[in-house]
Coordinates of C-alpha atoms and ligand atoms in Angstrom, one line a residue:
Chain A
M909 CA 106.4 -2.5 -97.5
A910 CA 110.5 -1.8 -97.9
G911 CA 112.9 -5.1 -98.0
A912 CA 112.8 -9.2 -97.7
T913 CA 110.4 -9.8 -96.2
E914 CA 110.0 -12.7 -94.4
E915 CA 106.4 -12.4 -95.3
T916 CA 107.1 -12.3 -99.1
A917 CA 109.4 -15.3 -98.9
R918 CA 106.5 -17.6 -97.4
G919 CA 103.9 -15.9 -99.9
T920 CA 105.4 -16.9 -103.3
A921 CA 106.4 -20.3 -100.9
G922 CA 103.1 -21.8 -99.7
G923 CA 100.7 -24.1 -101.6
T924 CA 99.1 -26.4 -98.7
A925 CA 99.6 -29.4 -102.4
G926 CA 103.6 -28.9 -100.3
E927 CA 106.6 -28.3 -102.4
P928 CA 108.1 -31.2 -104.1
G929 CA 111.3 -33.1 -102.5
A930 CA 109.9 -31.1 -98.3
P931 CA 108.2 -34.5 -96.2
D932 CA 104.3 -34.3 -95.4
V933 CA 105.4 -33.1 -91.5
V934 CA 101.8 -34.0 -88.8
V935 CA 101.8 -33.0 -85.3
V936 CA 100.2 -34.4 -82.4
G937 CA 99.5 -31.8 -80.0
A938 CA 98.7 -28.2 -80.0
G939 CA 99.8 -27.4 -76.8
Q940 CA 103.6 -25.8 -76.3
G941 CA 105.8 -27.9 -77.7
G942 CA 103.7 -28.5 -80.6
V943 CA 102.7 -24.6 -81.9
E944 CA 105.5 -23.3 -81.7
T945 CA 107.4 -26.8 -84.0
V946 CA 104.6 -25.7 -86.1
A947 CA 105.5 -21.6 -85.9
A948 CA 109.3 -22.6 -86.0
L949 CA 108.6 -24.5 -89.2
R950 CA 106.5 -21.9 -91.2
A951 CA 109.3 -19.0 -89.9
R952 CA 112.9 -20.8 -91.4
G953 CA 111.0 -21.3 -94.7
F954 CA 110.0 -24.9 -94.2
S955 CA 106.8 -25.4 -97.2
G956 CA 106.0 -28.7 -97.2
R957 CA 102.1 -29.3 -95.7
I958 CA 101.5 -29.1 -92.0
T959 CA 98.8 -30.5 -90.0
L960 CA 98.8 -29.7 -86.3
V961 CA 96.0 -31.9 -84.7
A962 CA 94.3 -30.5 -81.1
E963 CA 92.0 -32.6 -79.4
E964 CA 90.7 -29.9 -77.3
T965 CA 88.5 -26.6 -79.1
A966 CA 90.1 -24.1 -77.8
L967 CA 92.5 -22.5 -79.6
P968 CA 96.1 -23.1 -78.7
Y969 CA 97.1 -21.5 -75.3
Q970 CA 99.4 -21.0 -72.6
R971 CA 99.1 -23.0 -69.0
P972 CA 101.4 -21.0 -67.1
P973 CA 99.0 -18.4 -66.1
L974 CA 95.9 -20.7 -65.3
S975 CA 97.0 -21.8 -62.1
K976 CA 97.9 -17.7 -62.0
G977 CA 96.6 -14.6 -63.4
Y978 CA 93.6 -16.0 -65.1
L979 CA 92.0 -17.9 -62.3
L980 CA 93.0 -14.5 -59.9
G981 CA 91.6 -12.4 -62.8
T982 CA 94.1 -10.7 -63.8
V983 CA 94.5 -12.5 -66.7
D984 CA 91.7 -12.6 -69.5
R985 CA 90.8 -15.5 -72.4
A986 CA 92.9 -13.9 -75.3
G987 CA 95.9 -13.7 -72.8
L988 CA 96.4 -17.5 -73.1
E989 CA 96.2 -17.6 -76.1
L990 CA 99.6 -18.7 -77.9
R991 CA 99.2 -17.0 -81.8
P992 CA 95.7 -15.2 -82.4
D993 CA 92.8 -17.3 -83.9
D994 CA 94.2 -16.9 -88.2
F995 CA 97.5 -17.0 -87.5
F996 CA 97.4 -21.0 -88.5
S997 CA 95.5 -20.2 -91.7
A998 CA 97.8 -17.7 -92.6
L999 CA 101.0 -20.1 -92.1
D1000 CA 99.3 -22.4 -94.2
I1001 CA 98.4 -24.9 -90.9
D1002 CA 96.0 -26.8 -91.1
L1003 CA 95.3 -26.5 -87.6
V1004 CA 92.6 -29.5 -86.7
R1005 CA 90.9 -28.7 -83.6
G1006 CA 88.3 -31.0 -81.1
D1007 CA 90.1 -34.4 -83.3
R1008 CA 92.2 -36.4 -80.8
A1009 CA 95.7 -38.8 -83.4
A1010 CA 93.7 -42.7 -81.6
G1011 CA 96.5 -44.5 -83.8
I1012 CA 100.1 -44.1 -85.4
D1013 CA 100.5 -47.2 -88.3
R1014 CA 104.8 -46.4 -88.9
D1015 CA 104.2 -49.2 -92.0
R1016 CA 101.9 -46.9 -93.4
R1017 CA 102.6 -43.8 -91.9
T1018 CA 100.0 -42.5 -91.4
V1019 CA 98.2 -41.6 -88.0
E1020 CA 94.1 -42.0 -87.9
L1021 CA 92.3 -38.9 -85.9
D1022 CA 89.3 -40.1 -83.7
S1023 CA 87.2 -38.7 -86.9
G1024 CA 88.1 -41.4 -89.6
R1025 CA 90.5 -39.2 -91.4
E1026 CA 94.2 -40.1 -92.3
L1027 CA 96.5 -38.0 -92.5
P1028 CA 100.3 -39.3 -94.2
Y1029 CA 103.6 -38.1 -92.2
G1030 CA 106.8 -38.2 -94.1
R1031 CA 108.1 -36.4 -90.2
L1032 CA 105.8 -36.6 -86.8
V1033 CA 106.0 -35.0 -84.1
L1034 CA 104.5 -35.9 -80.9
A1035 CA 104.1 -33.1 -78.8
T1036 CA 100.8 -35.2 -76.8
G1037 CA 101.9 -33.6 -73.0
S1038 CA 101.0 -34.8 -69.6
R1039 CA 98.4 -35.1 -67.7
P1040 CA 98.2 -34.7 -64.1
R1041 CA 98.2 -38.1 -61.8
R1042 CA 95.0 -38.0 -60.0
L1043 CA 95.3 -38.8 -56.1
P1044 CA 94.8 -42.5 -55.5
V1045 CA 93.2 -43.0 -52.7
A1046 CA 89.4 -44.3 -52.0
G1047 CA 86.9 -41.4 -52.5
A1048 CA 89.2 -39.1 -55.1
D1049 CA 86.3 -39.2 -57.0
L1050 CA 84.1 -36.7 -55.1
E1051 CA 83.3 -33.6 -57.0
G1052 CA 84.6 -31.3 -55.7
V1053 CA 87.8 -33.1 -55.9
R1054 CA 89.8 -31.4 -59.0
T1055 CA 92.7 -31.5 -61.2
L1056 CA 94.5 -28.6 -63.0
R1057 CA 95.5 -29.1 -66.5
S1058 CA 93.3 -27.6 -69.4
L1059 CA 91.5 -24.5 -69.3
A1060 CA 88.0 -26.2 -69.3
D1061 CA 89.4 -27.5 -66.0
A1062 CA 90.7 -24.0 -65.1
D1063 CA 87.4 -22.7 -65.4
A1064 CA 85.9 -25.1 -63.1
L1065 CA 87.7 -24.2 -60.5
R1066 CA 87.7 -20.6 -60.9
H1067 CA 84.0 -20.8 -60.9
R1068 CA 84.3 -22.4 -58.3
L1069 CA 86.6 -20.1 -56.1
T1070 CA 84.9 -16.9 -57.7
G1071 CA 81.6 -18.0 -56.1
G1072 CA 81.3 -14.8 -53.3
R1073 CA 81.8 -18.1 -50.5
E1074 CA 84.1 -18.5 -48.2
L1075 CA 85.6 -21.9 -48.8
D1076 CA 88.1 -24.8 -47.4
V1077 CA 90.6 -26.0 -49.9
V1078 CA 92.4 -29.1 -49.7
V1079 CA 95.3 -28.7 -52.3
V1080 CA 97.4 -31.8 -51.9
G1081 CA 101.0 -32.0 -52.5
A1082 CA 103.2 -29.1 -52.2
G1083 CA 104.9 -28.5 -56.3
F1084 CA 104.7 -25.4 -57.5
L1085 CA 100.8 -26.4 -59.3
G1086 CA 99.8 -27.0 -56.2
L1087 CA 101.4 -23.6 -54.7
E1088 CA 100.7 -21.5 -57.4
L1089 CA 97.1 -23.1 -56.7
A1090 CA 97.5 -22.4 -52.4
A1091 CA 98.4 -18.8 -53.2
T1092 CA 95.5 -17.9 -56.0
A1093 CA 92.9 -19.6 -53.9
R1094 CA 94.3 -17.8 -50.2
T1095 CA 95.0 -14.6 -52.3
L1096 CA 91.5 -14.7 -53.5
G1097 CA 90.2 -14.6 -49.3
H1098 CA 89.2 -19.1 -49.9
R1099 CA 90.5 -20.9 -46.2
V1100 CA 93.6 -22.6 -47.9
T1101 CA 95.7 -26.0 -46.4
V1102 CA 98.6 -27.8 -48.0
V1103 CA 98.9 -30.9 -48.1
E1104 CA 102.8 -32.3 -48.5
A1105 CA 104.1 -35.8 -47.8
A1106 CA 108.2 -35.0 -47.8
A1107 CA 109.7 -33.3 -45.2
R1108 CA 109.9 -29.8 -46.4
V1109 CA 107.6 -27.4 -50.0
M1110 CA 109.0 -28.8 -53.4
S1111 CA 111.6 -30.8 -52.1
R1112 CA 112.1 -32.6 -55.2
A1113 CA 112.5 -29.5 -57.1
V1114 CA 115.2 -26.8 -54.6
T1115 CA 116.9 -26.7 -52.1
G1116 CA 116.3 -26.1 -48.7
A1117 CA 116.6 -22.0 -48.1
V1118 CA 114.0 -22.3 -50.8
S1119 CA 111.8 -24.7 -49.5
E1120 CA 111.8 -22.4 -46.3
H1121 CA 111.8 -19.3 -47.7
V1122 CA 108.5 -19.7 -49.6
A1123 CA 106.9 -22.6 -47.0
A1124 CA 107.4 -19.3 -45.1
E1125 CA 105.7 -16.9 -47.4
H1126 CA 102.7 -19.2 -47.5
R1127 CA 102.1 -19.0 -43.6
G1128 CA 102.8 -15.4 -43.5
Q1129 CA 99.8 -15.4 -45.7
G1130 CA 98.2 -17.0 -43.6
V1131 CA 98.2 -20.9 -45.7
R1132 CA 98.7 -23.9 -43.3
V1133 CA 101.2 -25.8 -44.4
L1134 CA 101.3 -29.9 -43.3
T1135 CA 104.6 -31.3 -44.3
R1136 CA 105.4 -35.5 -43.7
R1137 CA 101.8 -35.8 -43.7
E1138 CA 99.3 -37.9 -46.5
V1139 CA 96.3 -37.7 -47.3
V1140 CA 94.8 -40.9 -46.9
A1141 CA 90.4 -40.6 -48.2
L1142 CA 88.8 -38.4 -49.1
H1143 CA 84.8 -38.7 -47.7
G1144 CA 81.7 -36.9 -48.2
G1145 CA 79.1 -35.4 -46.2
T1146 CA 76.8 -37.0 -44.1
G1147 CA 73.0 -36.0 -43.0
S1148 CA 71.9 -33.3 -45.6
E1149 CA 74.7 -32.5 -47.1
D1150 CA 75.0 -34.4 -50.3
P1151 CA 77.3 -37.2 -50.1
G1152 CA 78.7 -37.5 -53.5
H1153 CA 80.1 -34.2 -52.8
V1154 CA 83.8 -34.3 -50.7
R1155 CA 83.6 -32.2 -47.4
V1156 CA 85.7 -34.3 -45.6
V1157 CA 89.7 -35.3 -46.0
E1158 CA 91.2 -38.1 -44.1
L1159 CA 95.2 -37.3 -42.9
D1160 CA 96.9 -40.5 -41.6
G1161 CA 97.2 -40.2 -37.9
G1162 CA 93.8 -39.6 -38.3
E1163 CA 93.1 -36.0 -38.4
R1164 CA 90.2 -34.9 -40.4
L1165 CA 90.4 -31.6 -43.0
A1166 CA 87.2 -30.1 -43.5
A1167 CA 87.1 -29.5 -47.2
D1168 CA 84.7 -27.7 -50.0
L1169 CA 87.9 -27.7 -52.4
V1170 CA 90.2 -30.4 -52.8
V1171 CA 93.0 -29.8 -55.6
A1172 CA 95.4 -32.6 -56.2
G1173 CA 98.8 -31.7 -57.5
I1174 CA 101.2 -34.5 -57.6
G1175 CA 102.6 -34.6 -60.2
A1176 CA 101.9 -35.0 -64.1
L1177 CA 101.7 -38.8 -66.2
P1178 CA 103.8 -38.4 -69.8
N1179 CA 100.8 -38.6 -72.3
V1180 CA 102.8 -41.8 -74.1
E1181 CA 99.1 -44.3 -75.4
L1182 CA 100.1 -43.1 -78.4
A1183 CA 103.4 -44.3 -78.3
T1184 CA 103.3 -47.0 -77.3
A1185 CA 100.5 -48.6 -79.5
A1186 CA 102.5 -47.2 -82.3
G1187 CA 105.6 -49.6 -80.5
L1188 CA 107.9 -47.3 -80.2
L1189 CA 110.3 -47.3 -77.3
V1190 CA 108.9 -46.0 -74.6
G1191 CA 110.0 -45.2 -70.2
D1192 CA 108.1 -42.7 -68.6
G1193 CA 107.8 -40.8 -71.6
V1194 CA 108.4 -41.4 -74.8
I1195 CA 112.3 -41.7 -75.2
V1196 CA 113.6 -40.2 -77.6
D1197 CA 117.7 -40.1 -78.9
P1198 CA 120.1 -36.8 -78.8
R1199 CA 117.7 -35.4 -81.8
L1200 CA 115.2 -35.6 -80.0
R1201 CA 113.9 -39.1 -82.0
T1202 CA 111.9 -41.8 -80.9
S1203 CA 112.8 -45.6 -81.9
D1204 CA 111.5 -44.5 -85.3
P1205 CA 113.3 -42.1 -86.9
D1206 CA 110.8 -40.2 -88.9
V1207 CA 109.0 -39.9 -85.7
Y1208 CA 109.8 -37.4 -83.0
A1209 CA 109.4 -36.4 -79.2
V1210 CA 108.6 -33.1 -77.2
G1211 CA 108.1 -32.0 -74.4
D1212 CA 106.3 -32.8 -71.0
C1213 CA 105.7 -36.6 -72.9
A1214 CA 109.2 -36.9 -74.1
R1215 CA 112.5 -38.4 -72.0
F1216 CA 115.7 -37.4 -73.7
P1217 CA 119.9 -38.0 -73.0
S1218 CA 119.9 -34.1 -71.2
P1219 CA 124.0 -33.3 -71.2
W1220 CA 122.9 -31.9 -68.1
T1221 CA 123.3 -34.6 -66.2
G1222 CA 124.5 -37.3 -68.5
R1223 CA 120.4 -39.0 -68.0
H1224 CA 117.1 -39.8 -69.3
I1225 CA 115.2 -37.4 -68.2
R1226 CA 111.6 -35.8 -69.1
L1227 CA 110.9 -31.5 -67.7
E1228 CA 107.2 -29.7 -67.7
S1229 CA 108.2 -26.9 -68.6
V1230 CA 107.1 -24.1 -71.2
Q1231 CA 110.9 -23.5 -71.5
N1232 CA 112.1 -27.4 -72.3
A1233 CA 108.0 -27.7 -74.8
S1234 CA 109.2 -24.1 -76.6
D1235 CA 113.6 -24.7 -77.2
Q1236 CA 112.6 -28.6 -77.9
A1237 CA 110.1 -27.9 -81.0
R1238 CA 112.8 -25.2 -82.2
R1239 CA 115.7 -27.8 -81.9
V1240 CA 112.9 -30.5 -84.1
A1241 CA 111.4 -27.6 -86.6
A1242 CA 115.9 -26.9 -86.9
D1243 CA 115.9 -31.1 -87.2
I1244 CA 113.4 -31.3 -90.2
L1245 CA 114.8 -28.3 -92.3
G1246 CA 118.0 -30.4 -92.0
E1247 CA 120.1 -28.4 -90.0
T1248 CA 120.9 -32.2 -87.2
G1249 CA 122.2 -31.1 -83.8
P1250 CA 121.8 -32.4 -80.2
Y1251 CA 119.1 -30.7 -78.0
T1252 CA 121.5 -29.2 -75.2
A1253 CA 119.1 -26.5 -74.3
V1254 CA 119.7 -25.2 -70.4
P1255 CA 117.0 -26.3 -68.8
W1256 CA 115.0 -23.2 -66.8
F1257 CA 111.5 -22.1 -65.2
W1258 CA 109.5 -20.3 -63.7
S1259 CA 107.1 -19.5 -60.2
E1260 CA 104.6 -16.7 -59.0
Q1261 CA 103.6 -17.3 -55.9
Y1262 CA 101.6 -14.6 -54.3
G1263 CA 104.4 -11.7 -55.5
L1264 CA 107.0 -13.6 -55.4
R1265 CA 108.9 -14.6 -57.9
L1266 CA 110.8 -17.8 -57.9
Q1267 CA 113.1 -18.6 -60.6
M1268 CA 115.9 -21.6 -61.1
A1269 CA 118.4 -22.1 -63.9
G1270 CA 120.0 -25.7 -64.8
L1271 CA 118.9 -28.3 -62.6
T1272 CA 119.8 -28.2 -59.1
A1273 CA 119.1 -32.1 -58.2
G1274 CA 122.5 -34.4 -56.9
H1275 CA 124.7 -31.6 -56.3
D1276 CA 126.8 -31.2 -53.2
E1277 CA 127.3 -27.9 -52.7
A1278 CA 125.2 -25.2 -52.0
V1279 CA 125.4 -21.3 -51.8
V1280 CA 123.8 -18.5 -51.0
A1281 CA 123.8 -14.8 -52.1
G1282 CA 122.1 -12.2 -51.6
D1283 CA 118.9 -11.0 -48.9
P1284 CA 116.6 -14.1 -46.9
A1285 CA 115.2 -12.0 -45.0
A1286 CA 114.8 -9.8 -47.1
G1287 CA 113.2 -11.7 -49.5
R1288 CA 115.7 -11.6 -52.8
F1289 CA 118.4 -14.3 -53.0
S1290 CA 120.1 -16.4 -55.2
V1291 CA 121.0 -20.0 -54.7
F1292 CA 123.9 -21.3 -56.3
C1293 CA 124.6 -25.8 -56.4
F1294 CA 127.6 -26.6 -58.0
R1295 CA 128.5 -29.9 -57.9
A1296 CA 132.3 -31.1 -58.0
G1297 CA 132.8 -27.5 -57.5
R1298 CA 131.3 -27.2 -60.6
L1299 CA 128.2 -24.8 -60.7
T1300 CA 124.8 -26.7 -62.5
G1301 CA 122.7 -24.7 -61.4
V1302 CA 120.6 -21.3 -59.5
E1303 CA 117.7 -21.5 -58.0
S1304 CA 116.9 -16.8 -56.9
V1305 CA 113.7 -15.6 -55.5
N1306 CA 113.6 -12.2 -56.1
R1307 CA 116.7 -12.1 -58.3
P1308 CA 115.7 -12.2 -62.6
A1309 CA 119.1 -10.4 -62.5
D1310 CA 121.2 -13.2 -61.3
H1311 CA 117.5 -15.6 -63.2
G1312 CA 119.1 -14.6 -66.0
I1313 CA 123.0 -14.4 -65.8
S1314 CA 123.3 -18.1 -65.0
R1315 CA 121.3 -19.0 -67.5
R1316 CA 124.1 -17.6 -69.6
L1317 CA 126.9 -18.8 -67.9
L1318 CA 125.3 -22.2 -67.8
A1319 CA 125.2 -22.2 -71.4
S1320 CA 128.7 -20.8 -72.2
G1321 CA 130.5 -23.2 -69.1
T1322 CA 131.8 -21.0 -66.7
D1323 CA 134.3 -21.0 -63.5
L1324 CA 132.5 -19.8 -61.1
T1325 CA 133.1 -21.5 -57.9
P1326 CA 131.4 -22.1 -54.5
Q1327 CA 134.2 -19.6 -52.8
D1328 CA 133.6 -16.7 -55.4
V1329 CA 130.3 -16.9 -54.1
A1330 CA 130.4 -17.0 -50.3
R1331 CA 132.5 -13.7 -50.5
P1332 CA 131.7 -10.6 -49.2
G1333 CA 129.8 -8.3 -51.7
F1334 CA 129.4 -10.9 -54.0
D1335 CA 127.8 -9.5 -57.2
L1336 CA 126.9 -12.2 -60.1
R1337 CA 126.5 -8.6 -62.4
A1338 CA 129.6 -6.7 -61.5
R1339 CA 130.9 -9.7 -62.3
A1340 CA 129.1 -10.3 -65.7
Q1341 CA 129.6 -7.1 -66.6
Q1342 CA 133.6 -6.9 -66.3
R1343 CA 133.6 -9.6 -68.7
P1344 CA 135.0 -7.3 -71.8
S1345 CA 131.6 -7.5 -73.7
P1346 CA 131.9 -8.4 -78.0
P1347 CA 130.0 -7.5 -80.2
A1348 CA 126.4 -9.6 -80.6
Q1349 CA 127.5 -12.2 -82.8
H1350 CA 130.8 -13.1 -82.0
A1351 CA 129.5 -13.9 -78.4
Q1352 CA 126.9 -15.7 -79.8
H1353 CA 129.5 -17.4 -81.7
A1354 CA 131.9 -18.9 -79.0
Q1355 CA 129.0 -19.5 -77.0
H1356 CA 128.2 -21.8 -78.9
A1357 CA 131.5 -24.2 -80.0
Q1358 CA 132.3 -23.8 -76.6
H1359 CA 129.5 -25.8 -75.6
A1360 CA 129.8 -28.0 -78.6
E1361 CA 132.6 -29.1 -77.7
R1362 CA 132.5 -29.2 -74.4
P1363 CA 130.4 -32.6 -72.8
V1364 CA 128.3 -31.6 -70.0
H1365 CA 128.6 -33.8 -66.4
A1366 CA 126.4 -32.9 -64.0
Chain B
M1145 CA 97.6 0.4 -84.9
A1146 CA 100.8 1.5 -85.2
K1147 CA 103.8 0.4 -88.0
I1148 CA 106.1 -1.7 -86.0
T1149 CA 109.6 -2.5 -87.9
Y1150 CA 111.5 -6.2 -87.2
K1151 CA 115.1 -5.5 -88.2
H1152 CA 117.4 -9.6 -88.7
P1153 CA 120.4 -9.4 -87.9
N1154 CA 121.5 -10.8 -91.2
G1155 CA 120.2 -6.6 -92.4
T1156 CA 116.7 -8.0 -93.5
E1157 CA 113.1 -7.0 -92.2
T1158 CA 109.9 -7.7 -91.4
I1159 CA 106.8 -4.8 -91.3
V1160 CA 103.7 -5.4 -89.9
D1161 CA 101.3 -3.3 -88.5
V1162 CA 100.2 -4.2 -85.3
A1163 CA 97.3 -3.6 -83.4
A1164 CA 97.2 -2.0 -78.8
P1165 CA 96.7 -3.1 -77.0
N1166 CA 99.2 -6.4 -78.2
T1167 CA 102.8 -5.3 -77.0
V1168 CA 105.7 -5.2 -79.9
M1169 CA 106.9 -8.8 -78.8
R1170 CA 103.3 -9.5 -79.5
G1171 CA 103.2 -7.8 -82.9
A1172 CA 106.1 -10.2 -83.3
K1173 CA 104.6 -12.9 -82.5
I1174 CA 101.6 -13.1 -84.6
N1175 CA 104.2 -12.2 -87.0
N1176 CA 105.7 -15.5 -86.2
I1177 CA 108.7 -13.1 -87.2
D1178 CA 112.1 -15.6 -85.7
G1179 CA 114.3 -14.1 -83.5
I1180 CA 111.6 -13.5 -80.6
E1181 CA 110.9 -16.1 -78.3
A1182 CA 109.5 -15.0 -75.1
Q1183 CA 109.0 -18.0 -73.6
C1184 CA 107.7 -16.3 -70.3
G1185 CA 104.3 -15.1 -72.5
G1186 CA 105.0 -11.3 -71.7
S1187 CA 105.6 -11.4 -68.1
A1188 CA 108.9 -9.9 -67.4
Q1189 CA 110.2 -13.4 -66.0
C1190 CA 112.4 -14.7 -69.5
G1191 CA 114.7 -12.3 -70.8
T1192 CA 114.2 -14.2 -75.0
C1193 CA 111.8 -11.2 -76.4
H1194 CA 115.2 -8.7 -76.1
V1195 CA 115.2 -6.0 -78.8
Y1196 CA 117.3 -3.7 -79.5
V1197 CA 115.8 -0.6 -79.8
D1198 CA 116.8 1.8 -82.9
E1199 CA 118.9 4.7 -82.1
A1200 CA 118.0 7.3 -83.7
N1201 CA 114.0 6.5 -82.4
T1202 CA 112.5 9.6 -80.9
L1203 CA 109.3 8.0 -80.1
P1204 CA 107.8 7.9 -76.8
L1205 CA 108.8 4.8 -74.7
P1206 CA 107.7 3.7 -71.6
E1207 CA 110.9 3.9 -68.3
I1208 CA 112.3 1.1 -68.1
H1209 CA 110.6 -0.9 -64.2
E1210 CA 113.3 -1.9 -62.0
S1211 CA 112.6 -6.5 -63.1
E1212 CA 113.1 -5.9 -67.0
D1213 CA 115.7 -2.9 -65.7
E1214 CA 116.8 -6.6 -64.2
V1215 CA 115.7 -8.6 -66.7
L1216 CA 117.4 -7.2 -68.9
Y1217 CA 121.0 -8.4 -67.2
G1218 CA 120.9 -11.8 -68.3
T1219 CA 119.8 -11.4 -72.3
A1220 CA 121.7 -13.7 -73.9
C1221 CA 123.6 -11.5 -76.4
P1222 CA 125.2 -8.3 -74.2
R1223 CA 122.8 -5.2 -72.9
R1224 CA 123.2 -1.8 -74.5
D1225 CA 121.9 1.5 -73.4
N1226 CA 119.4 1.1 -76.3
S1227 CA 118.0 -2.8 -75.2
R1228 CA 114.6 -3.2 -74.2
L1229 CA 111.9 -6.3 -73.7
S1230 CA 109.6 -6.4 -76.4
C1231 CA 106.7 -7.8 -73.9
Q1232 CA 106.9 -4.3 -72.2
L1233 CA 107.0 -2.2 -74.8
P1234 CA 102.8 -1.6 -75.1
V1235 CA 101.8 -0.9 -79.0
S1236 CA 99.4 2.2 -79.4
E1237 CA 99.7 5.2 -82.3
E1238 CA 102.7 7.1 -80.2
I1239 CA 104.8 4.4 -81.5
D1240 CA 103.9 4.2 -85.0
G1241 CA 106.6 3.7 -87.3
L1242 CA 108.8 2.2 -83.9
V1243 CA 112.0 0.5 -85.4
V1244 CA 113.2 -2.3 -83.4
H1245 CA 116.9 -4.9 -84.3
L1246 CA 116.7 -8.5 -82.9
P1247 CA 120.0 -10.2 -81.3
E1248 CA 121.7 -12.1 -83.5
A1249 CA 119.7 -15.0 -80.9
Q1250 CA 117.9 -15.1 -77.5
S1251 CA 118.8 -18.5 -75.2
Ligands
LIG2753 C1 98.9 -24.9 -64.4 C2 100.3 -24.8 -65.0 C3 101.2 -23.5 -64.6 C4 102.1 -24.0 -64.9 N1 103.2 -22.8 -65.4 C5 104.1 -22.6 -65.5 C6 104.7 -22.8 -65.2 O1 105.3 -21.2 -64.6 N2 106.6 -22.7 -66.3 C7 107.0 -23.1 -67.2 O2 108.2 -23.1 -67.1 N3 106.1 -24.6 -67.2 C8 104.5 -24.2 -66.3 N4 103.6 -25.6 -66.6 C9 104.1 -27.0 -67.4 C10 104.0 -26.0 -69.7 O3 103.8 -25.3 -69.4 C11 104.4 -27.2 -69.4 O4 105.6 -28.0 -69.5 C12 104.4 -27.7 -71.3 O5 102.6 -27.4 -71.6 C13 104.6 -29.0 -72.0 O6 104.2 -28.4 -73.7 P1 103.8 -29.4 -74.3 O7 103.6 -29.5 -75.3 O8 104.3 -31.1 -74.0 O9 102.1 -30.1 -73.4 P2 100.8 -29.2 -73.3 O10 100.9 -28.4 -73.2 O11 100.3 -30.0 -72.8 O12 100.4 -29.3 -75.1 C14 100.0 -31.2 -75.0 C15 98.8 -31.2 -76.3 O13 98.3 -32.1 -77.1 C16 97.4 -32.6 -76.5 N5 96.8 -34.1 -77.2 C17 97.7 -34.8 -76.0 N6 96.9 -36.2 -76.8 C18 96.4 -35.9 -77.9 C19 96.4 -36.7 -79.0 N7 95.8 -38.4 -79.1 N8 95.2 -35.9 -79.9 C20 95.3 -34.9 -80.1 N9 96.1 -33.9 -79.5 C21 96.2 -34.3 -78.0 C22 96.6 -31.5 -75.3 O14 95.1 -32.3 -75.2 C23 97.4 -31.3 -74.9 O15 96.2 -29.3 -75.4 C24 102.5 -25.6 -65.7 C25 101.7 -26.4 -66.0 C26 100.7 -26.3 -65.4 C27 99.6 -27.1 -66.1
LIG2754 S1 108.4 -12.4 -72.9 FE1 109.5 -13.2 -71.3 S2 110.5 -11.4 -70.6 FE2 109.8 -10.4 -71.7

């Protein structure tokens, strides 16, 4: 080995007892947010004791492939892992698997686990994620009615979808998760119907242009997409069929869809029970301040479970994305190390359905003007969303360059106008390249400076 | 197995052995090298695994395919001729000794 490596820095700073002065850190939840928190702490030289509590027994994994490649069979289990087996021990992180944080005693500053083990903390990070909403209709507890959140859920679904029989699959809810599931089930050769209560697919997340394009893609692939329709009940088998297994999905208006498998993708609820029981401020999510601290300054919350003040909307919001969980985790790790500051990262999200690459930069909800650039007919376009003349978000279909450049423009602030985008021949790449490209270091500092000074309102 | 050197913007470096079938991105994640985020987990979506391949490099690297090319336009630090997405660089003995430079920022 040559040079001053991180390996050597870590080697001298270890010690299971923790360094004097460094707080004991306990992180609850070993998903995207929890794992990134502990990894970032060590990467930045944190020398205290770290315990990561994982309710699940599986090695911490990524969720995005669960509805995509893993279900399809193109990504294997090893490809899901956030980090390999020996990662945590090598970094002197105590990963407690298959045990659940059952309670927090804030006076004694301890977390109690189901096993009875007590973990003292100086700083506590809640990264408990979210769980699927269940269908609020009769028959929702029948066999064959499922949701998808965990690896176990995905394994069960994969078992059904790759069982060799062509199934009638009904997906309830046309959000990202539901549509990804529909695409995967269809690709695996099943008859798929999507039932959505709203007027169009992904209506809460994307503009009409993207919504229409994606719905058309599903229809073209042979999926039946029903909008403005609600599921009113699920029914089990009759006659010789198993009455305990779903066979029929009943819609408002009386239509009955045949179903061997029903998957609900109707949103998620933040896992806040631990925080509520501990007397922390909770709304739809654990409420945090700009530094991601809960109403107890020694307790942070990150990821799907956290409701944070967004500089992009001027309100408290909750986001369910890898970006949000990872960037919040890094912010909290820095905060614990004394590098305090607000969380201001540009939100972004991606989804894959069939070959479609959907990417969202910023937040487009609440825009008052949307301009399409590119070629929707050819399946390559972006929708630029403005509010009061200012760019707030960009949705891209098979235009990764637009997406990345938009993220950068949103981070640094941009004077891009709807008129610019509407001009014939508009090309964001050409525009981005026009800027003299300063040395990396300076570009970065300039970005940060602007970010801090500029209050952002969507 | 290949020895990969990750050079940090502050002048230090981390040298690690990375086994196939990992990528240069995964090698950084496994060894907790700060400076590669890889938020999309290697699906060429996010551009947060951007590296600059050492200018003196002579080791054979795969061609930049279309989606990598597109994503490289949007990286946080400017794209240069030697820019790559490290998730698109599979590790093999052929790239033993590869040196990559980490950008100042990934997002
Ligand atoms: C199928 C699927 C596909 C997705 N696809 C995408 C995508 O394409 N792009 C994207 O950006 N995002 C996607 N997401 C969203 C993304 O995965 C989540 O936003 C992200 O995982 C959130 O990270 P988190 O750490 O907040 O929660 P999680 O990753 O859910 O981790 C929370 C963990 O905490 C554990 N836990 C909860 N309570 C306790 C307790 N009391 N004690 C111990 N452990 C506890 C849970 O078991 C869980 O393992 C997808 C999600 C799903 C389910
Ligand atoms: S990890 Fe996202 S592009 Fe490489």
